[in-house]
Short mmCIF file of C-alpha atoms and ligand atoms in Angstrom, two decimals:
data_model
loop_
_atom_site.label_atom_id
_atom_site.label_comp_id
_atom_site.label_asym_id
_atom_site.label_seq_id
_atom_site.Cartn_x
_atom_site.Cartn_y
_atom_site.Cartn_z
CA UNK A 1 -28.12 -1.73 2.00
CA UNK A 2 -25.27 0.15 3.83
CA UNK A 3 -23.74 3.75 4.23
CA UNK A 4 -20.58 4.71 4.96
CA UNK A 5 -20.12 7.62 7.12
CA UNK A 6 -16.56 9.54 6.99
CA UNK A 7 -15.61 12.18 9.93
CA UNK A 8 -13.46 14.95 8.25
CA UNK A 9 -13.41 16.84 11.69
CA UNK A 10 -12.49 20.45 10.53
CA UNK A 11 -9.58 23.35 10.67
CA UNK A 12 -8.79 23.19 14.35
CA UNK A 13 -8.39 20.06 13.98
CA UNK A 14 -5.12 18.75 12.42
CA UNK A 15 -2.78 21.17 14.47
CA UNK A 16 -0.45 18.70 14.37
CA UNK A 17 0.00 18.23 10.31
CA UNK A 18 0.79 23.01 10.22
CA UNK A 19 2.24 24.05 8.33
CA UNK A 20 0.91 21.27 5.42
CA UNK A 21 -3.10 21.75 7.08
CA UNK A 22 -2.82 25.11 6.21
CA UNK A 23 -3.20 25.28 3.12
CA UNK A 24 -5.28 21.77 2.42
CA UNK A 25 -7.83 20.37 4.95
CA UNK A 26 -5.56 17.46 6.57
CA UNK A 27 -8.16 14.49 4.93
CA UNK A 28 -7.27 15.64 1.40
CA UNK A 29 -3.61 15.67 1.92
CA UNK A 30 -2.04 13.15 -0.62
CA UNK A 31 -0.43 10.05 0.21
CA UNK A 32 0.56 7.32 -2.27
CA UNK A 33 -0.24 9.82 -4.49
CA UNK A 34 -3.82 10.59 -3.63
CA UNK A 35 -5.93 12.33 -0.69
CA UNK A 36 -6.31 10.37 2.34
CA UNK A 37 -10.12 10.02 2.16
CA UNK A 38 -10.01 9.01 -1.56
CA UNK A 39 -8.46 5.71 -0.33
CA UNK A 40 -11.03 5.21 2.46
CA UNK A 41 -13.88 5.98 -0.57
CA UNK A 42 -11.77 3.50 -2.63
CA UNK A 43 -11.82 0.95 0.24
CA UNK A 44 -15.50 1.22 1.00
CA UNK A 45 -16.32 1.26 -2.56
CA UNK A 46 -15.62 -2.84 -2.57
CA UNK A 47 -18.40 -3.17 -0.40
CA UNK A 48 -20.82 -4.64 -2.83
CA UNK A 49 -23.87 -3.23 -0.87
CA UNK A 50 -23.26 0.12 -0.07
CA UNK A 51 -25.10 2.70 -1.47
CA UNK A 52 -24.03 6.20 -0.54
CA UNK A 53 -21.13 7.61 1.25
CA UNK A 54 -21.39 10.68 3.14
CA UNK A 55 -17.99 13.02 4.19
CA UNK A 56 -19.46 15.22 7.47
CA UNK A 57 -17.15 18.01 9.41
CA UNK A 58 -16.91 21.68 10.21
CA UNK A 59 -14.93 22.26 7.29
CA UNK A 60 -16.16 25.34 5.48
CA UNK A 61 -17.39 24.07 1.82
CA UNK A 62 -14.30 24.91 -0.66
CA UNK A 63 -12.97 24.63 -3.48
CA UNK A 64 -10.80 21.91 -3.41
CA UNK A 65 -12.89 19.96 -1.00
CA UNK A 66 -16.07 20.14 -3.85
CA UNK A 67 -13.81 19.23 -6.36
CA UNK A 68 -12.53 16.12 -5.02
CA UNK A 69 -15.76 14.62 -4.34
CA UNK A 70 -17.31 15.31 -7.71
CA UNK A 71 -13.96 13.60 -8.96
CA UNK A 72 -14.60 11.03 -6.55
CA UNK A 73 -18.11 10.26 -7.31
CA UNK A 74 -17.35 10.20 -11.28
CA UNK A 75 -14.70 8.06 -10.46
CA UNK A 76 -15.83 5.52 -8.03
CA UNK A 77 -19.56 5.83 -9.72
CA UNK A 78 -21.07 6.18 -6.41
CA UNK A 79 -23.06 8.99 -4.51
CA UNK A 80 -20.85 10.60 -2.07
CA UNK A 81 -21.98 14.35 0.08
CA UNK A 82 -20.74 16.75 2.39
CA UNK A 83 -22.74 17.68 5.01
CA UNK A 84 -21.81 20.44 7.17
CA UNK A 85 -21.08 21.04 11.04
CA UNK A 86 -22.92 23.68 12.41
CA UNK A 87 -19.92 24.07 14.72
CA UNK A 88 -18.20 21.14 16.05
CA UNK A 89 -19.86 18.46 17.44
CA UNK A 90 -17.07 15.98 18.57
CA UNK A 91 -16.59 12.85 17.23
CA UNK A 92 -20.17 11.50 17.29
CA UNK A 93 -22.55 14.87 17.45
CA UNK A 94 -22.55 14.99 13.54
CA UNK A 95 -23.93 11.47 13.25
CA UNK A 96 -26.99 12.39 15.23
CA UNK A 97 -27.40 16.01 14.00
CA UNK A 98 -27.46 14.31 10.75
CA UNK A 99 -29.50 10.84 11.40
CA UNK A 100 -32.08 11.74 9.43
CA UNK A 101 -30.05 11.86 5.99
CA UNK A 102 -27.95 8.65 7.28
CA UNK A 103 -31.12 6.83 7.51
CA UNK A 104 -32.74 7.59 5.06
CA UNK A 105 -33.37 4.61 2.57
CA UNK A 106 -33.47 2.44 5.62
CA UNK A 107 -29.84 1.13 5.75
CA UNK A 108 -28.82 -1.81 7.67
CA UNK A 109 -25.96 -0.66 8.91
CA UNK A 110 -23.61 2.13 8.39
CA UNK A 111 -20.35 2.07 8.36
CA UNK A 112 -18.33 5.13 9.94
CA UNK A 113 -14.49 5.40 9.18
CA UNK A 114 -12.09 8.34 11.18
CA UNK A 115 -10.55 10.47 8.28
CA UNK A 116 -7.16 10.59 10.05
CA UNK A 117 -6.28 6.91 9.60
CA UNK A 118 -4.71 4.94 6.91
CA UNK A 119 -4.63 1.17 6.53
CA UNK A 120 -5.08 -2.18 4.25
CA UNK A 121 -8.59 -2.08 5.77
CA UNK A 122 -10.71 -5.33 5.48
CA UNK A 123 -14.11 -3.75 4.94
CA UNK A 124 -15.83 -6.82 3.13
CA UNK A 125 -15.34 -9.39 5.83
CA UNK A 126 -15.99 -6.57 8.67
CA UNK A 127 -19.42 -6.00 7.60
CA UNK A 128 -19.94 -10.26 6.83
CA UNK A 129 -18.72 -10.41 10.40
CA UNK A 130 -21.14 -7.49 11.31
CA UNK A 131 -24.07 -9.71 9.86
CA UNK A 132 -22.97 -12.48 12.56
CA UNK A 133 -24.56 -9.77 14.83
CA UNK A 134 -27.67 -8.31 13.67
CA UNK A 135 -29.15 -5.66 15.56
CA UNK A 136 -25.48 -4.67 17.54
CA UNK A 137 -22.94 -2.93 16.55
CA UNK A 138 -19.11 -3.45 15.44
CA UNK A 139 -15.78 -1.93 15.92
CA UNK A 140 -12.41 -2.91 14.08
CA UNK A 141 -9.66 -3.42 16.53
CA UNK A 142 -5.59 -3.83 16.37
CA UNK A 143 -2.61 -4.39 18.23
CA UNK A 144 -0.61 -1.85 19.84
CA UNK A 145 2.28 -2.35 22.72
CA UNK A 146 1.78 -1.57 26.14
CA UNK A 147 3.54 1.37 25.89
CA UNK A 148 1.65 2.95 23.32
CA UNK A 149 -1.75 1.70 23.61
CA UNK A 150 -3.31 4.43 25.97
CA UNK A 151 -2.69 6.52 22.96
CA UNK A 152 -5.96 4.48 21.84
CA UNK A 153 -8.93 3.49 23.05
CA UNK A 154 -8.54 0.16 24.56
CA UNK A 155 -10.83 -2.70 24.67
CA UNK A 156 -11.19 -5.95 26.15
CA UNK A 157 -12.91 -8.80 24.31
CA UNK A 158 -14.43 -12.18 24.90
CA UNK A 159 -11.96 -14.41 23.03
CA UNK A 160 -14.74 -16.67 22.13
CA UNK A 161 -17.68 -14.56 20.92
CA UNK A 162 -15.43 -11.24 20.16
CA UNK A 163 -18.32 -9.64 22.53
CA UNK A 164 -16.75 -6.15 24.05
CA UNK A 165 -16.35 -6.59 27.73
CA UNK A 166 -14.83 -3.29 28.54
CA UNK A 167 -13.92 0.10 26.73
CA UNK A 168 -11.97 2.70 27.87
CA UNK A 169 -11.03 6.13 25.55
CA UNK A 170 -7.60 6.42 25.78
CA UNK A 171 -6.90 5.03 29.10
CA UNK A 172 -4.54 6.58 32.08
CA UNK A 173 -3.62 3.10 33.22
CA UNK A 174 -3.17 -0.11 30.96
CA UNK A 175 -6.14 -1.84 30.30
CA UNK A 176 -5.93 -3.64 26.76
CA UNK A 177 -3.29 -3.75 23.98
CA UNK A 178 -6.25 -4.39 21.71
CA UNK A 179 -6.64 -1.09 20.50
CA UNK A 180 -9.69 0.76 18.46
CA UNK A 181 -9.14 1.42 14.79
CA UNK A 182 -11.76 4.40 14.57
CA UNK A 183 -13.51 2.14 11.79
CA UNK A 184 -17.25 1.16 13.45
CA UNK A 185 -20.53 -0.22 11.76
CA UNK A 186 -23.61 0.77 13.99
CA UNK A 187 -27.03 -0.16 13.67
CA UNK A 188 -28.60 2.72 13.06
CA UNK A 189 -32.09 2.72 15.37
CA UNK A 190 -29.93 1.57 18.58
CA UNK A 191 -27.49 3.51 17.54
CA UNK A 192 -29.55 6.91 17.48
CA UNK A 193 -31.81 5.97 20.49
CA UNK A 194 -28.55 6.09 22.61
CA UNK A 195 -26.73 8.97 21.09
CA UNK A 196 -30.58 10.87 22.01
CA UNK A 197 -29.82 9.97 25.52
CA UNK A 198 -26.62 11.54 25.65
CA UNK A 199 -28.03 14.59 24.48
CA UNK A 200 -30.76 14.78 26.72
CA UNK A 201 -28.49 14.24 29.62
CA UNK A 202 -26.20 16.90 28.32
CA UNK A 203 -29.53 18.93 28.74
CA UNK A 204 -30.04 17.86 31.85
CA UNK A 205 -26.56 18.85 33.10
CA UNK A 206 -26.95 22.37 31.44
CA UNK A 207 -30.16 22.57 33.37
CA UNK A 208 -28.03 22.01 36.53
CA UNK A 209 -25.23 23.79 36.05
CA UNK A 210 -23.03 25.94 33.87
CA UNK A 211 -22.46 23.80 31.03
CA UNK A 212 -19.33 23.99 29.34
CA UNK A 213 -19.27 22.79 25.59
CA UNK A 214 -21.88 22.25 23.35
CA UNK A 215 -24.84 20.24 24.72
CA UNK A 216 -25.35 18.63 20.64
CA UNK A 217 -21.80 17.16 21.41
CA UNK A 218 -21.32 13.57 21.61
CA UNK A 219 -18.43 11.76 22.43
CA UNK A 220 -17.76 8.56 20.20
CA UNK A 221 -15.37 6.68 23.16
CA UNK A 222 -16.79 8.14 26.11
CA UNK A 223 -20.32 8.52 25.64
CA UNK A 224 -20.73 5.73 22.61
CA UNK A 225 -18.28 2.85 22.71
CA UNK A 226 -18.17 2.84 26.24
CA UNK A 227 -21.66 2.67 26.76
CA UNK A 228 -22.33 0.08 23.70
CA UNK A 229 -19.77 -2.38 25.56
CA UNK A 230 -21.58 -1.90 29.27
CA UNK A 231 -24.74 -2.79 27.32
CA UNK A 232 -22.89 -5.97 25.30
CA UNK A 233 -24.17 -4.68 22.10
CA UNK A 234 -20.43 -3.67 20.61
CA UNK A 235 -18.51 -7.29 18.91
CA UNK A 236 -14.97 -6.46 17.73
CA UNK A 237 -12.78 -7.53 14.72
CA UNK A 238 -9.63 -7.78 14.94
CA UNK A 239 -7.39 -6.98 11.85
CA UNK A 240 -3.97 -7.58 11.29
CA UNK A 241 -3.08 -5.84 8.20
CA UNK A 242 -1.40 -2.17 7.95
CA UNK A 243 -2.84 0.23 9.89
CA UNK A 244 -1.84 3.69 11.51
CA UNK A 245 -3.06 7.00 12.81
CA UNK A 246 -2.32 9.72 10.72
CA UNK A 247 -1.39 12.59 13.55
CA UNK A 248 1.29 14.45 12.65
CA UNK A 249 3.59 14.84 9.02
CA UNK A 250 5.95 12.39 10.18
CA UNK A 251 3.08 9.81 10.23
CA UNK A 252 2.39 10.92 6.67
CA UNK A 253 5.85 9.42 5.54
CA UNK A 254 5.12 6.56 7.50
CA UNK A 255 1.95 5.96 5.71
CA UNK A 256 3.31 6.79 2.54
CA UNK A 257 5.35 4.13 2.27
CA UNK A 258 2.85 1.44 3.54
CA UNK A 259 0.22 3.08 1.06
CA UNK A 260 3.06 2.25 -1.58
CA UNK A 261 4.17 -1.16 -0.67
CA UNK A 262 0.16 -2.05 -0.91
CA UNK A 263 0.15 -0.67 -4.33
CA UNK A 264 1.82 -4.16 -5.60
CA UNK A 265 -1.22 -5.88 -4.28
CA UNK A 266 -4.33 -3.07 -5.66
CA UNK A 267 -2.60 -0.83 -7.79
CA UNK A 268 0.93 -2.43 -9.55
CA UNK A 269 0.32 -0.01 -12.71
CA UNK A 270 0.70 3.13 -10.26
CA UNK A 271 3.94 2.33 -9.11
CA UNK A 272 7.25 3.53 -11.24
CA UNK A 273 9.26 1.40 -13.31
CA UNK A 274 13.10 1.33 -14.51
CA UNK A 275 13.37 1.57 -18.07
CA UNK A 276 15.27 3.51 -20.90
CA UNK A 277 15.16 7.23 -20.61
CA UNK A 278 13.21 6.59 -17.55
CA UNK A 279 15.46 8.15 -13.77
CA UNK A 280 16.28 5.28 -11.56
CA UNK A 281 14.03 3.83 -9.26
CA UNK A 282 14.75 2.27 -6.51
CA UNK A 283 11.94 0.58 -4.19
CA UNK A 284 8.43 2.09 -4.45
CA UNK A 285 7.72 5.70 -6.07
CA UNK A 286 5.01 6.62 -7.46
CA UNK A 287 5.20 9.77 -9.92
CA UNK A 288 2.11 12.11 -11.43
CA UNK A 289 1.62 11.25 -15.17
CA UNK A 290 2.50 15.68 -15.68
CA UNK A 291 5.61 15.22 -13.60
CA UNK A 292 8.70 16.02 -15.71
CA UNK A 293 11.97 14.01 -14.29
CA UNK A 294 15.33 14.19 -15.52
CA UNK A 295 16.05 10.24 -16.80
CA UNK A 296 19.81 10.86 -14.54
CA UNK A 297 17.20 11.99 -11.57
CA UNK A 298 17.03 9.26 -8.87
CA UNK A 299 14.01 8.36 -6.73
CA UNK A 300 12.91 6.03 -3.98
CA UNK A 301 12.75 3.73 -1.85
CA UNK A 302 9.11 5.14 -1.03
CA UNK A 303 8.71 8.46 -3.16
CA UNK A 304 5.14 10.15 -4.06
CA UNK A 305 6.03 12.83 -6.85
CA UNK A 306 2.65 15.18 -7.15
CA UNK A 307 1.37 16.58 -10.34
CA UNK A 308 3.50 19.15 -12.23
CA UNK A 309 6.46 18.43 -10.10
CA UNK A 310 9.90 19.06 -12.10
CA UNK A 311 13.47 17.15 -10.91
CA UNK A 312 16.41 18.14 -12.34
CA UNK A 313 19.82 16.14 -13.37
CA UNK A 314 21.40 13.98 -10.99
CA UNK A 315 18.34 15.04 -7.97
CA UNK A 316 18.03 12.29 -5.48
CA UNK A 317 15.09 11.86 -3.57
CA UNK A 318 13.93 9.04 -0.82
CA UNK A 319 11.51 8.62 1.97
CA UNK A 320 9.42 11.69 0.44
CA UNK A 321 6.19 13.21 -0.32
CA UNK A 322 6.94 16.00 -3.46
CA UNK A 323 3.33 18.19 -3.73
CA UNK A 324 1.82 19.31 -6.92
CA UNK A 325 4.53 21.81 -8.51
CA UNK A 326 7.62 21.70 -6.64
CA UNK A 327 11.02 21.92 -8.28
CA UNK A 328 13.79 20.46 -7.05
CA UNK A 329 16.58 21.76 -9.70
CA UNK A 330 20.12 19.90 -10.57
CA UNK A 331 21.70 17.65 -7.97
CA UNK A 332 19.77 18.07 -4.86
CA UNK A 333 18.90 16.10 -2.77
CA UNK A 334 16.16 15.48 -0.54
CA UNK A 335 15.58 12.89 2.25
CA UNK A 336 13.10 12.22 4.80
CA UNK A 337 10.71 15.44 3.79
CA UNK A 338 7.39 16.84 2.43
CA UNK A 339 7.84 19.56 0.08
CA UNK A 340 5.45 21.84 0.15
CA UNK A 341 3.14 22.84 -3.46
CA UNK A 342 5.09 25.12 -5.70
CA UNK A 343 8.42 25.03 -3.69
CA UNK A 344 11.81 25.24 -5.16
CA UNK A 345 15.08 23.85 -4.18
CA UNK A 346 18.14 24.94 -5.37
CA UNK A 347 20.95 23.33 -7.43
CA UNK A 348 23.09 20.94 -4.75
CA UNK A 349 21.32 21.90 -1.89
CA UNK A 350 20.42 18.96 0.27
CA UNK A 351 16.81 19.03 2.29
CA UNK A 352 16.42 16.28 5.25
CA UNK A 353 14.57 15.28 7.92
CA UNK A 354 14.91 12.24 10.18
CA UNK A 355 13.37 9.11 10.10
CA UNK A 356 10.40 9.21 12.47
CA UNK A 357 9.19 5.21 12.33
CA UNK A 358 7.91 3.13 15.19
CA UNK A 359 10.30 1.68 16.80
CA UNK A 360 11.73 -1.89 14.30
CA UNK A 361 12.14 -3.71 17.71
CA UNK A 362 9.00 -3.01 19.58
CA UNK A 363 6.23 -5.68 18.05
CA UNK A 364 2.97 -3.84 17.14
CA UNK A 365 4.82 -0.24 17.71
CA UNK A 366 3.00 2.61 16.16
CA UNK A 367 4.27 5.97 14.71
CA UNK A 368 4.18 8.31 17.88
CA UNK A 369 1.61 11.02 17.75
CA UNK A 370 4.03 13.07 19.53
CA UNK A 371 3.97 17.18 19.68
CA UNK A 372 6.63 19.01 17.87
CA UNK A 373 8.76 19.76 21.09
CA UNK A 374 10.22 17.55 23.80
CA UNK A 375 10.46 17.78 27.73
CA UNK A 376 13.38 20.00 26.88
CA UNK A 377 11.30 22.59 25.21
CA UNK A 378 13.54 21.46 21.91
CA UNK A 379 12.28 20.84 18.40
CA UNK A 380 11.62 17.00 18.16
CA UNK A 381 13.60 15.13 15.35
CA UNK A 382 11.44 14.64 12.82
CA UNK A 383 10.89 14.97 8.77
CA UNK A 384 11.86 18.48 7.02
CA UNK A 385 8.35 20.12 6.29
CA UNK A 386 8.25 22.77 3.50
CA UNK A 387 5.24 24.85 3.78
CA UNK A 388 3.86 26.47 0.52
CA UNK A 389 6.00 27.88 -2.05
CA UNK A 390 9.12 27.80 -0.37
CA UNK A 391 12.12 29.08 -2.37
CA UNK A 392 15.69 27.53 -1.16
CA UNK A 393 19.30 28.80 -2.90
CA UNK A 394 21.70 26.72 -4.22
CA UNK A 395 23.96 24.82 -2.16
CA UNK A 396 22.35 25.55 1.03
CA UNK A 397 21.23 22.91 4.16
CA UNK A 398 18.32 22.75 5.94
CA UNK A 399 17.83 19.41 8.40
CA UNK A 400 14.79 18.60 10.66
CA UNK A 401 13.24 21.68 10.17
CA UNK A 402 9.90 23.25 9.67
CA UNK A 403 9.42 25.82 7.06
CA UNK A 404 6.43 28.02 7.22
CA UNK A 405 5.11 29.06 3.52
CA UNK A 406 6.30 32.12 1.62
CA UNK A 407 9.64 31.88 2.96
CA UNK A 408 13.31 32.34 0.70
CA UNK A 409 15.90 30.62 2.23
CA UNK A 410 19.41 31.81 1.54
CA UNK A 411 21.48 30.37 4.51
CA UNK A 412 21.52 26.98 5.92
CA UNK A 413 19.15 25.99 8.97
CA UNK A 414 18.87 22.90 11.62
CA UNK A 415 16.72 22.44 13.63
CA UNK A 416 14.17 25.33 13.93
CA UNK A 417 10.89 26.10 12.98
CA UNK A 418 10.90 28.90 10.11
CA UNK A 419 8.45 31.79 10.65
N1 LIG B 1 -17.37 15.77 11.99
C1 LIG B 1 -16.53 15.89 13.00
N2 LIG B 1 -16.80 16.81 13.97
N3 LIG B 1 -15.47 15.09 13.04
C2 LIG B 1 -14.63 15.22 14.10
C3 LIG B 1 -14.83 16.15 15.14
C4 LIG B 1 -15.98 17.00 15.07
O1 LIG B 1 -16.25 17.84 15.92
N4 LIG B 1 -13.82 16.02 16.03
C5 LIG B 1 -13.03 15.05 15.54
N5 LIG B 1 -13.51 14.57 14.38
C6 LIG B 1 -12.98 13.49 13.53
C7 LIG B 1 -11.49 13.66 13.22
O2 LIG B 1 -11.31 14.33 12.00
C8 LIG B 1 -11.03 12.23 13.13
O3 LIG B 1 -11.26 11.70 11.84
C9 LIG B 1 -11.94 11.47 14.09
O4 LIG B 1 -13.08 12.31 14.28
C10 LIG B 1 -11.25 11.14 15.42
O5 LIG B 1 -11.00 12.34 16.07
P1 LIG B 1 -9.85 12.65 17.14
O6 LIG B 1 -10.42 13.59 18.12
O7 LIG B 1 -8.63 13.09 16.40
O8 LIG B 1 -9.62 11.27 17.87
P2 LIG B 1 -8.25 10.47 17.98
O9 LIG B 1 -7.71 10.20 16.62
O10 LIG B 1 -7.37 11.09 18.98
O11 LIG B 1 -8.79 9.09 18.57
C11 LIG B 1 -9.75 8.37 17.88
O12 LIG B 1 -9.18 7.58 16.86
C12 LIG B 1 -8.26 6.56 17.29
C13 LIG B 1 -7.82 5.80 16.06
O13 LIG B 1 -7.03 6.61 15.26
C14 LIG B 1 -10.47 7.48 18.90
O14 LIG B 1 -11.59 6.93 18.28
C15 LIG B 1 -9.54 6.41 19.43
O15 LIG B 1 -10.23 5.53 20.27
C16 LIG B 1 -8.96 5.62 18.28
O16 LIG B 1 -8.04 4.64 18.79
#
């Protein structure tokens, strides 16, 4: 029997996704259509063993958050919690503080999956190649280029048993361009027999000295995978399929349109098709069944239209991510952007961001986790974010902006954030 373990992290987290994390915690922010976690549940869910899946952060229990998982479980007819951060605990502290409801039913394994990731993950021959190694523990690894690999943690492998020789959390000097995918199955008695370790010597330390930070805090590169690979317990698989950090919105659009192009493979039904009385399509969109779309609208390449989403005549809309019950009235149009829920763009205005993709000449290049402003203290190119019910007047321009919610935009705008 295995678990699945997902870390949701919590409101300070996700800086990098504001204005959109906001309003929404940053793992149930839609892509392809649907939140980010609901395609790691749908992902785990073909692993015919596992019995449970359990979502743990420092997210304060909401609304939307208990909503989606009793969707979720109905949906994917499997149990699936929240368990709540005292405060946080890092990136490992949560597993132990909850070990005792992870282990319980004596799992083999459990499987633990980042929330901020998306991917064509290979779960089903990750935990076969698990079994190779009974008793040790597993980590799914990619490639990255040099330049962006100390982004990652970085490992080094034996080519022949895929035995970890050397970790290292995001490195200051190169050391690998195989890079960690933040998707792990431990053992779970080794597992929590180290983690206790760490914590005691956290204790220790306290006992010492000023301590600052929370001595229930663990680590998961530093104090875990590090340690794991010293010990040769940690074997890694390597995957070659679509994967990517989600960091910032720009990697959202990114994702998006990977998230749709695998849609031909799981999902072909969910993706929009041309037909009479139907808007154009062009490439990959996917639209909500309540969405209301004018048949001279046209969408795509790589379009996610939310629920309750209205497009007027003659709209045209590409390389964006429409949330539940934005309007985007007659002849605008709308490139390179998230619109924010319940926004509304005026007739023959134009919204547009740039295209923030890793670089098409760089093998293995990843979307750049960036922050929003460069050396020169400027606003980074990147997509056009609308925060929440944004209202924007007819014929009017904003580019590469950011728009914080509640705003009514009158005049045209480049390049600023929007207070
Ligand atoms: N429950 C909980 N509590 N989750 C947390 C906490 C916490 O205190 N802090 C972070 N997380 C969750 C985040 O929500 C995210 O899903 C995951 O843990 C990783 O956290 P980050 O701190 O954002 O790490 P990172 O993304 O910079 O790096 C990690 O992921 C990379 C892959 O995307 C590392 O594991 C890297 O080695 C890895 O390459």
């Amino acid at each position: 029997m295995i678990k699945a373990v997902i870390l949701i992290g919590g409101p300070m987290k996700g800086t990098r996704f504001r204005p959109l994390s906001l309003e929404l915690p940053k793992p149930l922010f839609p892509i392809g259509g649907f939140p980010v976690v609901y395609h790691h549940i749908e992902a785990c869910k073909k692993i015919p063993e596992l019995k449970e899946i359990i979502l743990i952060g420092f997210y304060q229990s909401s609304e939307s958050l208990s909503k989606f998982i009793l969707n979720a479980q109905q949906q994917f007819n499997i149990p699936i919690r929240y368990l709540q951060e005292f405060q946080p605990l890092g990136t490992a502290g949560g597993i132990y503080h909850f070990r005792d409801q992870i282990a319980m039913g004596d799992p083999e394994g459990f499987l633990v999956l980042n929330a901020d990731i998306m991917g064509d993950y290979p779960l089903v021959e990750f935990v076969e190649f698990h079994r190779k190694h009974l008793g040790e523990h597993s980590i799914l690894s990619t490639e990255a280029n040099k330049k962006q690999a100390h982004n990652f943690g970085c490992l080094v492998e034996d080519p022949e048993t895929h035995k970890v020789l050397h970790y290292v959390e995001k490195p200051e000097t190169f050391v690998s361009e195989t890079i960690n995918c933040g998707i792990y199955i431990f053992s779970p008695a080794a597992l929590f027999k180290l983690m206790g370790e760490v914590i005691q010597r956290n204790y220790h330390k306290m006992s010492e000295e000023p301590f600052a930070g929370n001595v229930e805090s663990v680590r998961m590169g530093e104090d875990v995978l590090a340690t794991l690979a010293n010990s040769g317990s940690l074997y890694a698989f390597k995957s070659s399929s679509f994967w990517s950090s989600i960091k910032n919105a720009g990697s959202a659009i990114y994702a998006n349109r990977n998230v749709l192009s695998m849609y031909h493979k799981t999902h072909p039904d969910l993706l929009a098709q041309n037909g009479k009385g139907q808007p154009h399509i062009r490439g990959d969109v996917y639209i909500h069944s309540s969405a209301v779309v004018h048949p001279t609208a046209v969408l795509g390449p790589n379009v996610s239209v939310g629920s309750n989403v209205v497009i007027g005549a003659g709209a045209r809309v590409r390389e964006t991510i429409l949330l539940d019950g934005a309007e985007l009235k007659d002849h605008c149009c709308i490139l390179y952007s998230i619109i924010g829920w319940n926004c509304s763009i005026g007739m023959w205005s134009r919204v547009e961001g740039s295209r923030c993709d890793p670089n098409p000449n760089e093998e293995f290049s990843r979307p750049d986790g960036e922050s929003l402003f460069g050396d020169d203290g400027k606003l980074t190119p990147s997509i056009t974010i609308l925060g929440r019910n944004v209202t924007i007047s007819g014929e009017v321009i904003v580019r590469n902006s950011i728009v914080l919610p509640h705003k009514d935009l009158g005049q045209s705008y480049k390049n600023e954030i929007i207070l």
